[in-house]
Amino acid sequence: AQSVTQLGSHVSVSEGALVLLRCNYSSSVPPYLFWYVQYPNQGLQLLLKYTSAATLVKGINGFEAEFKKSETSFHLTKPSAHMSDAAEYFCAVSDRGGGFKTIFGAGTRLFVKA
Amino acid sequence: GAVVSQHPSRVICKSGTSVKIECRSLDFQATTMFWYRQFPKQSLMLMATSNEGSKATYEQGVEKDKFLINHASLTLSTLTVTSAHPEDSSFYICSAPRGGANEQFFGPGTRLTVL
């Protein structure tokens, strides 16, 4: 069965500092992988997705993530945090076999300090 | 980009009443939609898969008689919370997949409060 583990329920960084949000997945075959962002009382917005084309995936708002099969990881990074990045971030995995079902990690709340 | 809407965005109801939440794909057709429940400061919990033209598939532990799902058309799925109780208060989010990589497009969510 697929699963996603996000290390750290809360991450706090200073404005301008590197953002690193960790995600490890469990799957028998390389799945589709996603990072979504959620602002308070809103739905989720896709930041980026891994579909097997390139292991380094660039997304919106300056975020990127690298797929590392050997580590079964898909960590999210941003070189310089902005106050507007404060939100909840979810890593998600979906089976390539069809069915579209997506499993979400527990989420990481990102705090950005001025 | 693909847009998914939900209605209502917020609903307050009395215990024992039923509440219907609509999820619409506005600019694409979706034979499958998903319903999630999110408790405060927690992740999304998949409740069920809504299938156009057939019965919904419920996740383990989700009461199908409590949470009725109807996929009325290729652009509309509804979730009805029957005989709502305070413990049903939550944030309900729907999504619809589009594209070849299982990307989900999410509705803005519905905040249900049962008094």
PDB file of C-alpha atoms in Angstrom:
ATOM      1  CA  ALA A   1       0.000   0.000   0.000  1.00  0.00           C
ATOM      2  CA  GLN A   2       1.139   3.499  -0.707  1.00  0.00           C
ATOM      3  CA  SER A   3       1.935   5.902   2.060  1.00  0.00           C
ATOM      4  CA  VAL A   4       3.497   9.292   2.542  1.00  0.00           C
ATOM      5  CA  THR A   5       5.482  10.534   5.515  1.00  0.00           C
ATOM      6  CA  GLN A   6       6.184  14.177   6.091  1.00  0.00           C
ATOM      7  CA  LEU A   7       8.876  14.773   8.660  1.00  0.00           C
ATOM      8  CA  GLY A   8       8.089  17.683  10.894  1.00  0.00           C
ATOM      9  CA  SER A   9       4.572  18.908  11.488  1.00  0.00           C
ATOM     10  CA  HIS A  10       5.919  22.432  11.885  1.00  0.00           C
ATOM     11  CA  VAL A  11       8.846  24.191  10.242  1.00  0.00           C
ATOM     12  CA  SER A  12       9.871  27.725  11.073  1.00  0.00           C
ATOM     13  CA  VAL A  13      12.276  29.775   8.976  1.00  0.00           C
ATOM     14  CA  SER A  14      13.282  33.389   8.769  1.00  0.00           C
ATOM     15  CA  GLU A  15      12.320  35.465   5.791  1.00  0.00           C
ATOM     16  CA  GLY A  16      14.957  35.029   3.126  1.00  0.00           C
ATOM     17  CA  ALA A  17      16.169  31.702   4.493  1.00  0.00           C
ATOM     18  CA  LEU A  18      16.089  28.338   2.768  1.00  0.00           C
ATOM     19  CA  VAL A  19      12.875  26.360   3.007  1.00  0.00           C
ATOM     20  CA  LEU A  20      13.159  22.567   3.217  1.00  0.00           C
ATOM     21  CA  LEU A  21      10.084  20.424   3.722  1.00  0.00           C
ATOM     22  CA  ARG A  22      10.683  16.702   3.822  1.00  0.00           C
ATOM     23  CA  CYS A  23       8.611  13.966   2.242  1.00  0.00           C
ATOM     24  CA  ASN A  24       9.233  10.243   1.953  1.00  0.00           C
ATOM     25  CA  TYR A  25       6.959   7.862   0.161  1.00  0.00           C
ATOM     26  CA  SER A  26       6.358   4.167   0.156  1.00  0.00           C
ATOM     27  CA  SER A  27       5.347   2.515  -3.074  1.00  0.00           C
ATOM     28  CA  SER A  28       6.234  -0.641  -4.942  1.00  0.00           C
ATOM     29  CA  VAL A  29       6.796   1.317  -8.145  1.00  0.00           C
ATOM     30  CA  PRO A  30       7.666   4.981  -8.639  1.00  0.00           C
ATOM     31  CA  PRO A  31       4.364   6.764  -8.293  1.00  0.00           C
ATOM     32  CA  TYR A  32       3.216  10.194  -9.238  1.00  0.00           C
ATOM     33  CA  LEU A  33       4.225  12.623  -6.511  1.00  0.00           C
ATOM     34  CA  PHE A  34       2.798  16.004  -5.682  1.00  0.00           C
ATOM     35  CA  TRP A  35       3.209  18.944  -3.391  1.00  0.00           C
ATOM     36  CA  TYR A  36       0.125  20.972  -2.592  1.00  0.00           C
ATOM     37  CA  VAL A  37      -0.230  24.162  -0.555  1.00  0.00           C
ATOM     38  CA  GLN A  38      -3.247  25.096   1.515  1.00  0.00           C
ATOM     39  CA  TYR A  39      -4.014  28.524   2.896  1.00  0.00           C
ATOM     40  CA  PRO A  40      -6.453  28.844   5.818  1.00  0.00           C
ATOM     41  CA  ASN A  41     -10.021  27.859   5.006  1.00  0.00           C
ATOM     42  CA  GLN A  42      -9.205  27.187   1.378  1.00  0.00           C
ATOM     43  CA  GLY A  43      -8.808  24.205  -0.855  1.00  0.00           C
ATOM     44  CA  LEU A  44      -5.469  22.893  -2.016  1.00  0.00           C
ATOM     45  CA  GLN A  45      -3.378  24.335  -4.799  1.00  0.00           C
ATOM     46  CA  LEU A  46      -0.827  22.337  -6.743  1.00  0.00           C
ATOM     47  CA  LEU A  47       2.752  23.550  -6.313  1.00  0.00           C
ATOM     48  CA  LEU A  48       4.432  20.937  -8.477  1.00  0.00           C
ATOM     49  CA  LYS A  49       4.272  17.335  -9.559  1.00  0.00           C
ATOM     50  CA  TYR A  50       6.639  14.530 -10.492  1.00  0.00           C
ATOM     51  CA  THR A  51       5.598  12.381 -13.404  1.00  0.00           C
ATOM     52  CA  SER A  52       8.949  10.793 -14.354  1.00  0.00           C
ATOM     53  CA  ALA A  53      10.130  13.254 -16.964  1.00  0.00           C
ATOM     54  CA  ALA A  54      12.767  14.982 -14.849  1.00  0.00           C
ATOM     55  CA  THR A  55      13.860  14.250 -11.311  1.00  0.00           C
ATOM     56  CA  LEU A  56      14.182  17.932 -10.444  1.00  0.00           C
ATOM     57  CA  VAL A  57      10.780  19.507 -10.722  1.00  0.00           C
ATOM     58  CA  LYS A  58      10.171  23.222 -10.671  1.00  0.00           C
ATOM     59  CA  GLY A  59       6.868  24.569  -9.510  1.00  0.00           C
ATOM     60  CA  ILE A  60       5.118  27.804  -8.848  1.00  0.00           C
ATOM     61  CA  ASN A  61       6.239  30.541  -6.459  1.00  0.00           C
ATOM     62  CA  GLY A  62       9.882  29.533  -6.691  1.00  0.00           C
ATOM     63  CA  PHE A  63       9.457  26.078  -5.188  1.00  0.00           C
ATOM     64  CA  GLU A  64      11.140  22.977  -6.497  1.00  0.00           C
ATOM     65  CA  ALA A  65      11.423  19.339  -5.478  1.00  0.00           C
ATOM     66  CA  GLU A  66      13.799  16.549  -6.324  1.00  0.00           C
ATOM     67  CA  PHE A  67      12.730  12.964  -6.782  1.00  0.00           C
ATOM     68  CA  LYS A  68      15.294  10.567  -5.345  1.00  0.00           C
ATOM     69  CA  LYS A  69      14.362   6.974  -5.990  1.00  0.00           C
ATOM     70  CA  SER A  70      17.194   5.568  -3.890  1.00  0.00           C
ATOM     71  CA  GLU A  71      15.968   7.516  -0.892  1.00  0.00           C
ATOM     72  CA  THR A  72      12.256   7.303  -1.771  1.00  0.00           C
ATOM     73  CA  SER A  73      12.132  11.005  -1.108  1.00  0.00           C
ATOM     74  CA  PHE A  74      10.557  14.038  -2.708  1.00  0.00           C
ATOM     75  CA  HIS A  75      11.649  16.974  -0.562  1.00  0.00           C
ATOM     76  CA  LEU A  76      10.350  20.467  -1.298  1.00  0.00           C
ATOM     77  CA  THR A  77      12.709  23.431  -1.284  1.00  0.00           C
ATOM     78  CA  LYS A  78      12.735  27.147  -1.894  1.00  0.00           C
ATOM     79  CA  PRO A  79      15.964  29.165  -1.777  1.00  0.00           C
ATOM     80  CA  SER A  80      14.502  32.216  -0.076  1.00  0.00           C
ATOM     81  CA  ALA A  81      11.366  32.208   2.043  1.00  0.00           C
ATOM     82  CA  HIS A  82       8.813  34.963   1.764  1.00  0.00           C
ATOM     83  CA  MET A  83       6.194  35.885   4.309  1.00  0.00           C
ATOM     84  CA  SER A  84       3.492  34.857   1.863  1.00  0.00           C
ATOM     85  CA  ASP A  85       4.835  31.294   1.879  1.00  0.00           C
ATOM     86  CA  ALA A  86       3.409  30.725   5.352  1.00  0.00           C
ATOM     87  CA  ALA A  87       0.852  27.976   4.851  1.00  0.00           C
ATOM     88  CA  GLU A  88       0.224  24.257   5.197  1.00  0.00           C
ATOM     89  CA  TYR A  89       2.044  22.044   2.735  1.00  0.00           C
ATOM     90  CA  PHE A  90       0.994  18.532   1.798  1.00  0.00           C
ATOM     91  CA  CYS A  91       2.998  15.899   0.006  1.00  0.00           C
ATOM     92  CA  ALA A  92       0.861  13.400  -1.892  1.00  0.00           C
ATOM     93  CA  VAL A  93       1.287  10.189  -3.839  1.00  0.00           C
ATOM     94  CA  SER A  94      -0.846   8.617  -6.519  1.00  0.00           C
ATOM     95  CA  ASP A  95      -0.597   5.230  -8.136  1.00  0.00           C
ATOM     96  CA  ARG A  96       0.339   5.169 -11.813  1.00  0.00           C
ATOM     97  CA  GLY A  97      -1.904   2.198 -12.273  1.00  0.00           C
ATOM     98  CA  GLY A  98      -4.979   4.294 -12.672  1.00  0.00           C
ATOM     99  CA  GLY A  99      -7.853   5.081 -10.417  1.00  0.00           C
ATOM    100  CA  PHE A 100      -6.620   8.561  -9.568  1.00  0.00           C
ATOM    101  CA  LYS A 101      -6.740   7.906  -5.826  1.00  0.00           C
ATOM    102  CA  THR A 102      -4.344  10.223  -4.016  1.00  0.00           C
ATOM    103  CA  ILE A 103      -2.934   9.697  -0.547  1.00  0.00           C
ATOM    104  CA  PHE A 104      -1.827  12.734   1.433  1.00  0.00           C
ATOM    105  CA  GLY A 105       0.818  13.151   4.043  1.00  0.00           C
ATOM    106  CA  ALA A 106      -0.003  14.630   7.406  1.00  0.00           C
ATOM    107  CA  GLY A 107       1.076  18.066   6.316  1.00  0.00           C
ATOM    108  CA  THR A 108       3.743  20.514   7.403  1.00  0.00           C
ATOM    109  CA  ARG A 109       2.887  23.950   8.660  1.00  0.00           C
ATOM    110  CA  LEU A 110       5.452  26.482   7.472  1.00  0.00           C
ATOM    111  CA  PHE A 111       5.992  29.574   9.591  1.00  0.00           C
ATOM    112  CA  VAL A 112       8.018  32.476   8.208  1.00  0.00           C
ATOM    113  CA  LYS A 113       9.496  34.936  10.662  1.00  0.00           C
ATOM    114  CA  ALA A 114      10.211  38.519   9.757  1.00  0.00           C
TER     115      ALA A 114
ATOM    116  CA  GLY B   1      -6.561  25.907 -15.708  1.00  0.00           C
ATOM    117  CA  ALA B   2      -9.155  23.490 -14.456  1.00  0.00           C
ATOM    118  CA  VAL B   3     -11.621  24.914 -11.954  1.00  0.00           C
ATOM    119  CA  VAL B   4     -13.639  23.089  -9.348  1.00  0.00           C
ATOM    120  CA  SER B   5     -16.298  24.850  -7.330  1.00  0.00           C
ATOM    121  CA  GLN B   6     -18.095  23.889  -4.154  1.00  0.00           C
ATOM    122  CA  HIS B   7     -21.338  25.148  -2.757  1.00  0.00           C
ATOM    123  CA  PRO B   8     -21.993  26.253  -0.142  1.00  0.00           C
ATOM    124  CA  SER B   9     -18.707  27.519   1.214  1.00  0.00           C
ATOM    125  CA  ARG B  10     -20.065  27.556   4.721  1.00  0.00           C
ATOM    126  CA  VAL B  11     -23.135  26.020   6.326  1.00  0.00           C
ATOM    127  CA  ILE B  12     -24.471  25.927   9.844  1.00  0.00           C
ATOM    128  CA  CYS B  13     -27.250  23.501  10.630  1.00  0.00           C
ATOM    129  CA  LYS B  14     -29.068  22.005  13.561  1.00  0.00           C
ATOM    130  CA  SER B  15     -28.382  18.510  14.773  1.00  0.00           C
ATOM    131  CA  GLY B  16     -30.563  15.957  13.020  1.00  0.00           C
ATOM    132  CA  THR B  17     -30.910  17.807   9.752  1.00  0.00           C
ATOM    133  CA  SER B  18     -29.352  16.853   6.433  1.00  0.00           C
ATOM    134  CA  VAL B  19     -26.960  18.992   4.472  1.00  0.00           C
ATOM    135  CA  LYS B  20     -26.087  18.751   0.796  1.00  0.00           C
ATOM    136  CA  ILE B  21     -22.757  19.934  -0.578  1.00  0.00           C
ATOM    137  CA  GLU B  22     -22.208  20.317  -4.300  1.00  0.00           C
ATOM    138  CA  CYS B  23     -18.963  19.888  -6.184  1.00  0.00           C
ATOM    139  CA  ARG B  24     -18.763  21.023  -9.788  1.00  0.00           C
ATOM    140  CA  SER B  25     -16.057  20.851 -12.396  1.00  0.00           C
ATOM    141  CA  LEU B  26     -16.578  24.089 -14.268  1.00  0.00           C
ATOM    142  CA  ASP B  27     -14.497  23.711 -17.398  1.00  0.00           C
ATOM    143  CA  PHE B  28     -13.908  20.012 -17.733  1.00  0.00           C
ATOM    144  CA  GLN B  29     -15.726  16.741 -17.342  1.00  0.00           C
ATOM    145  CA  ALA B  30     -14.952  14.468 -14.461  1.00  0.00           C
ATOM    146  CA  THR B  31     -16.132  10.880 -14.388  1.00  0.00           C
ATOM    147  CA  THR B  32     -14.462  10.558 -11.010  1.00  0.00           C
ATOM    148  CA  MET B  33     -14.449  12.949  -8.109  1.00  0.00           C
ATOM    149  CA  PHE B  34     -13.175  12.570  -4.589  1.00  0.00           C
ATOM    150  CA  TRP B  35     -14.535  13.722  -1.257  1.00  0.00           C
ATOM    151  CA  TYR B  36     -12.230  14.483   1.621  1.00  0.00           C
ATOM    152  CA  ARG B  37     -12.751  15.471   5.196  1.00  0.00           C
ATOM    153  CA  GLN B  38     -10.280  17.632   7.045  1.00  0.00           C
ATOM    154  CA  PHE B  39     -10.235  18.218  10.765  1.00  0.00           C
ATOM    155  CA  PRO B  40      -8.505  21.316  12.148  1.00  0.00           C
ATOM    156  CA  LYS B  41      -4.759  21.216  11.741  1.00  0.00           C
ATOM    157  CA  GLN B  42      -4.914  17.760  10.196  1.00  0.00           C
ATOM    158  CA  SER B  43      -4.457  16.233   6.797  1.00  0.00           C
ATOM    159  CA  LEU B  44      -7.116  15.356   4.272  1.00  0.00           C
ATOM    160  CA  MET B  45      -8.856  12.076   4.877  1.00  0.00           C
ATOM    161  CA  LEU B  46     -10.277  10.464   1.767  1.00  0.00           C
ATOM    162  CA  MET B  47     -13.891   9.605   2.415  1.00  0.00           C
ATOM    163  CA  ALA B  48     -15.069   8.246  -0.894  1.00  0.00           C
ATOM    164  CA  THR B  49     -14.637   8.136  -4.635  1.00  0.00           C
ATOM    165  CA  SER B  50     -17.602   9.433  -6.572  1.00  0.00           C
ATOM    166  CA  ASN B  51     -18.171   7.660  -9.874  1.00  0.00           C
ATOM    167  CA  GLU B  52     -20.415   9.026 -12.583  1.00  0.00           C
ATOM    168  CA  GLY B  53     -23.041   6.482 -13.493  1.00  0.00           C
ATOM    169  CA  SER B  54     -22.276   4.057 -10.708  1.00  0.00           C
ATOM    170  CA  LYS B  55     -22.134   3.770  -6.956  1.00  0.00           C
ATOM    171  CA  ALA B  56     -19.579   5.612  -4.933  1.00  0.00           C
ATOM    172  CA  THR B  57     -16.690   3.731  -3.407  1.00  0.00           C
ATOM    173  CA  TYR B  58     -16.289   4.415   0.290  1.00  0.00           C
ATOM    174  CA  GLU B  59     -13.108   4.182   2.301  1.00  0.00           C
ATOM    175  CA  GLN B  60     -12.955   1.888   5.257  1.00  0.00           C
ATOM    176  CA  GLY B  61     -14.693   3.298   8.283  1.00  0.00           C
ATOM    177  CA  VAL B  62     -16.837   5.791   6.362  1.00  0.00           C
ATOM    178  CA  GLU B  63     -20.572   5.204   6.769  1.00  0.00           C
ATOM    179  CA  LYS B  64     -22.141   5.165   3.338  1.00  0.00           C
ATOM    180  CA  ASP B  65     -25.632   5.665   4.748  1.00  0.00           C
ATOM    181  CA  LYS B  66     -24.405   8.679   6.635  1.00  0.00           C
ATOM    182  CA  PHE B  67     -22.556  10.294   3.776  1.00  0.00           C
ATOM    183  CA  LEU B  68     -24.596   9.890   0.616  1.00  0.00           C
ATOM    184  CA  ILE B  69     -22.801  10.577  -2.625  1.00  0.00           C
ATOM    185  CA  ASN B  70     -24.445  11.066  -5.970  1.00  0.00           C
ATOM    186  CA  HIS B  71     -22.534  11.731  -9.161  1.00  0.00           C
ATOM    187  CA  ALA B  72     -25.403  13.181 -11.124  1.00  0.00           C
ATOM    188  CA  SER B  73     -23.523  14.213 -14.234  1.00  0.00           C
ATOM    189  CA  LEU B  74     -20.043  14.516 -15.669  1.00  0.00           C
ATOM    190  CA  THR B  75     -19.623  17.848 -13.914  1.00  0.00           C
ATOM    191  CA  LEU B  76     -21.503  17.441 -10.645  1.00  0.00           C
ATOM    192  CA  SER B  77     -21.098  15.335  -7.537  1.00  0.00           C
ATOM    193  CA  THR B  78     -23.028  15.885  -4.332  1.00  0.00           C
ATOM    194  CA  LEU B  79     -22.291  14.844  -0.785  1.00  0.00           C
ATOM    195  CA  THR B  80     -25.234  14.720   1.592  1.00  0.00           C
ATOM    196  CA  VAL B  81     -24.535  14.481   5.284  1.00  0.00           C
ATOM    197  CA  THR B  82     -27.640  12.845   6.680  1.00  0.00           C
ATOM    198  CA  SER B  83     -28.913  13.375  10.203  1.00  0.00           C
ATOM    199  CA  ALA B  84     -25.937  15.537  10.990  1.00  0.00           C
ATOM    200  CA  HIS B  85     -24.454  15.597  14.461  1.00  0.00           C
ATOM    201  CA  PRO B  86     -21.893  17.922  16.019  1.00  0.00           C
ATOM    202  CA  GLU B  87     -19.139  15.376  15.415  1.00  0.00           C
ATOM    203  CA  ASP B  88     -19.790  15.744  11.676  1.00  0.00           C
ATOM    204  CA  SER B  89     -18.615  19.324  11.879  1.00  0.00           C
ATOM    205  CA  SER B  90     -15.595  19.562   9.644  1.00  0.00           C
ATOM    206  CA  PHE B  91     -14.112  21.002   6.476  1.00  0.00           C
ATOM    207  CA  TYR B  92     -15.216  19.009   3.457  1.00  0.00           C
ATOM    208  CA  ILE B  93     -13.212  19.256   0.253  1.00  0.00           C
ATOM    209  CA  CYS B  94     -13.839  17.724  -3.126  1.00  0.00           C
ATOM    210  CA  SER B  95     -11.427  17.175  -5.957  1.00  0.00           C
ATOM    211  CA  ALA B  96     -11.494  16.036  -9.533  1.00  0.00           C
ATOM    212  CA  PRO B  97      -8.590  14.596 -11.499  1.00  0.00           C
ATOM    213  CA  ARG B  98      -7.609  15.894 -14.863  1.00  0.00           C
ATOM    214  CA  GLY B  99      -4.740  15.059 -17.106  1.00  0.00           C
ATOM    215  CA  GLY B 100      -2.581  11.998 -17.412  1.00  0.00           C
ATOM    216  CA  ALA B 101      -0.674  12.342 -14.166  1.00  0.00           C
ATOM    217  CA  ASN B 102      -3.518  12.056 -11.687  1.00  0.00           C
ATOM    218  CA  GLU B 103      -3.288  15.718 -10.788  1.00  0.00           C
ATOM    219  CA  GLN B 104      -6.175  16.702  -8.569  1.00  0.00           C
ATOM    220  CA  PHE B 105      -8.002  19.986  -8.824  1.00  0.00           C
ATOM    221  CA  PHE B 106      -9.579  20.940  -5.558  1.00  0.00           C
ATOM    222  CA  GLY B 107     -12.681  22.819  -4.674  1.00  0.00           C
ATOM    223  CA  PRO B 108     -12.371  25.632  -2.135  1.00  0.00           C
ATOM    224  CA  GLY B 109     -13.974  23.520   0.586  1.00  0.00           C
ATOM    225  CA  THR B 110     -17.146  23.667   2.639  1.00  0.00           C
ATOM    226  CA  ARG B 111     -17.095  24.421   6.333  1.00  0.00           C
ATOM    227  CA  LEU B 112     -19.891  22.488   8.042  1.00  0.00           C
ATOM    228  CA  THR B 113     -20.876  23.376  11.571  1.00  0.00           C
ATOM    229  CA  VAL B 114     -23.545  21.288  13.267  1.00  0.00           C
ATOM    230  CA  LEU B 115     -25.057  22.833  16.365  1.00  0.00           C
TER     231      LEU B 115
END
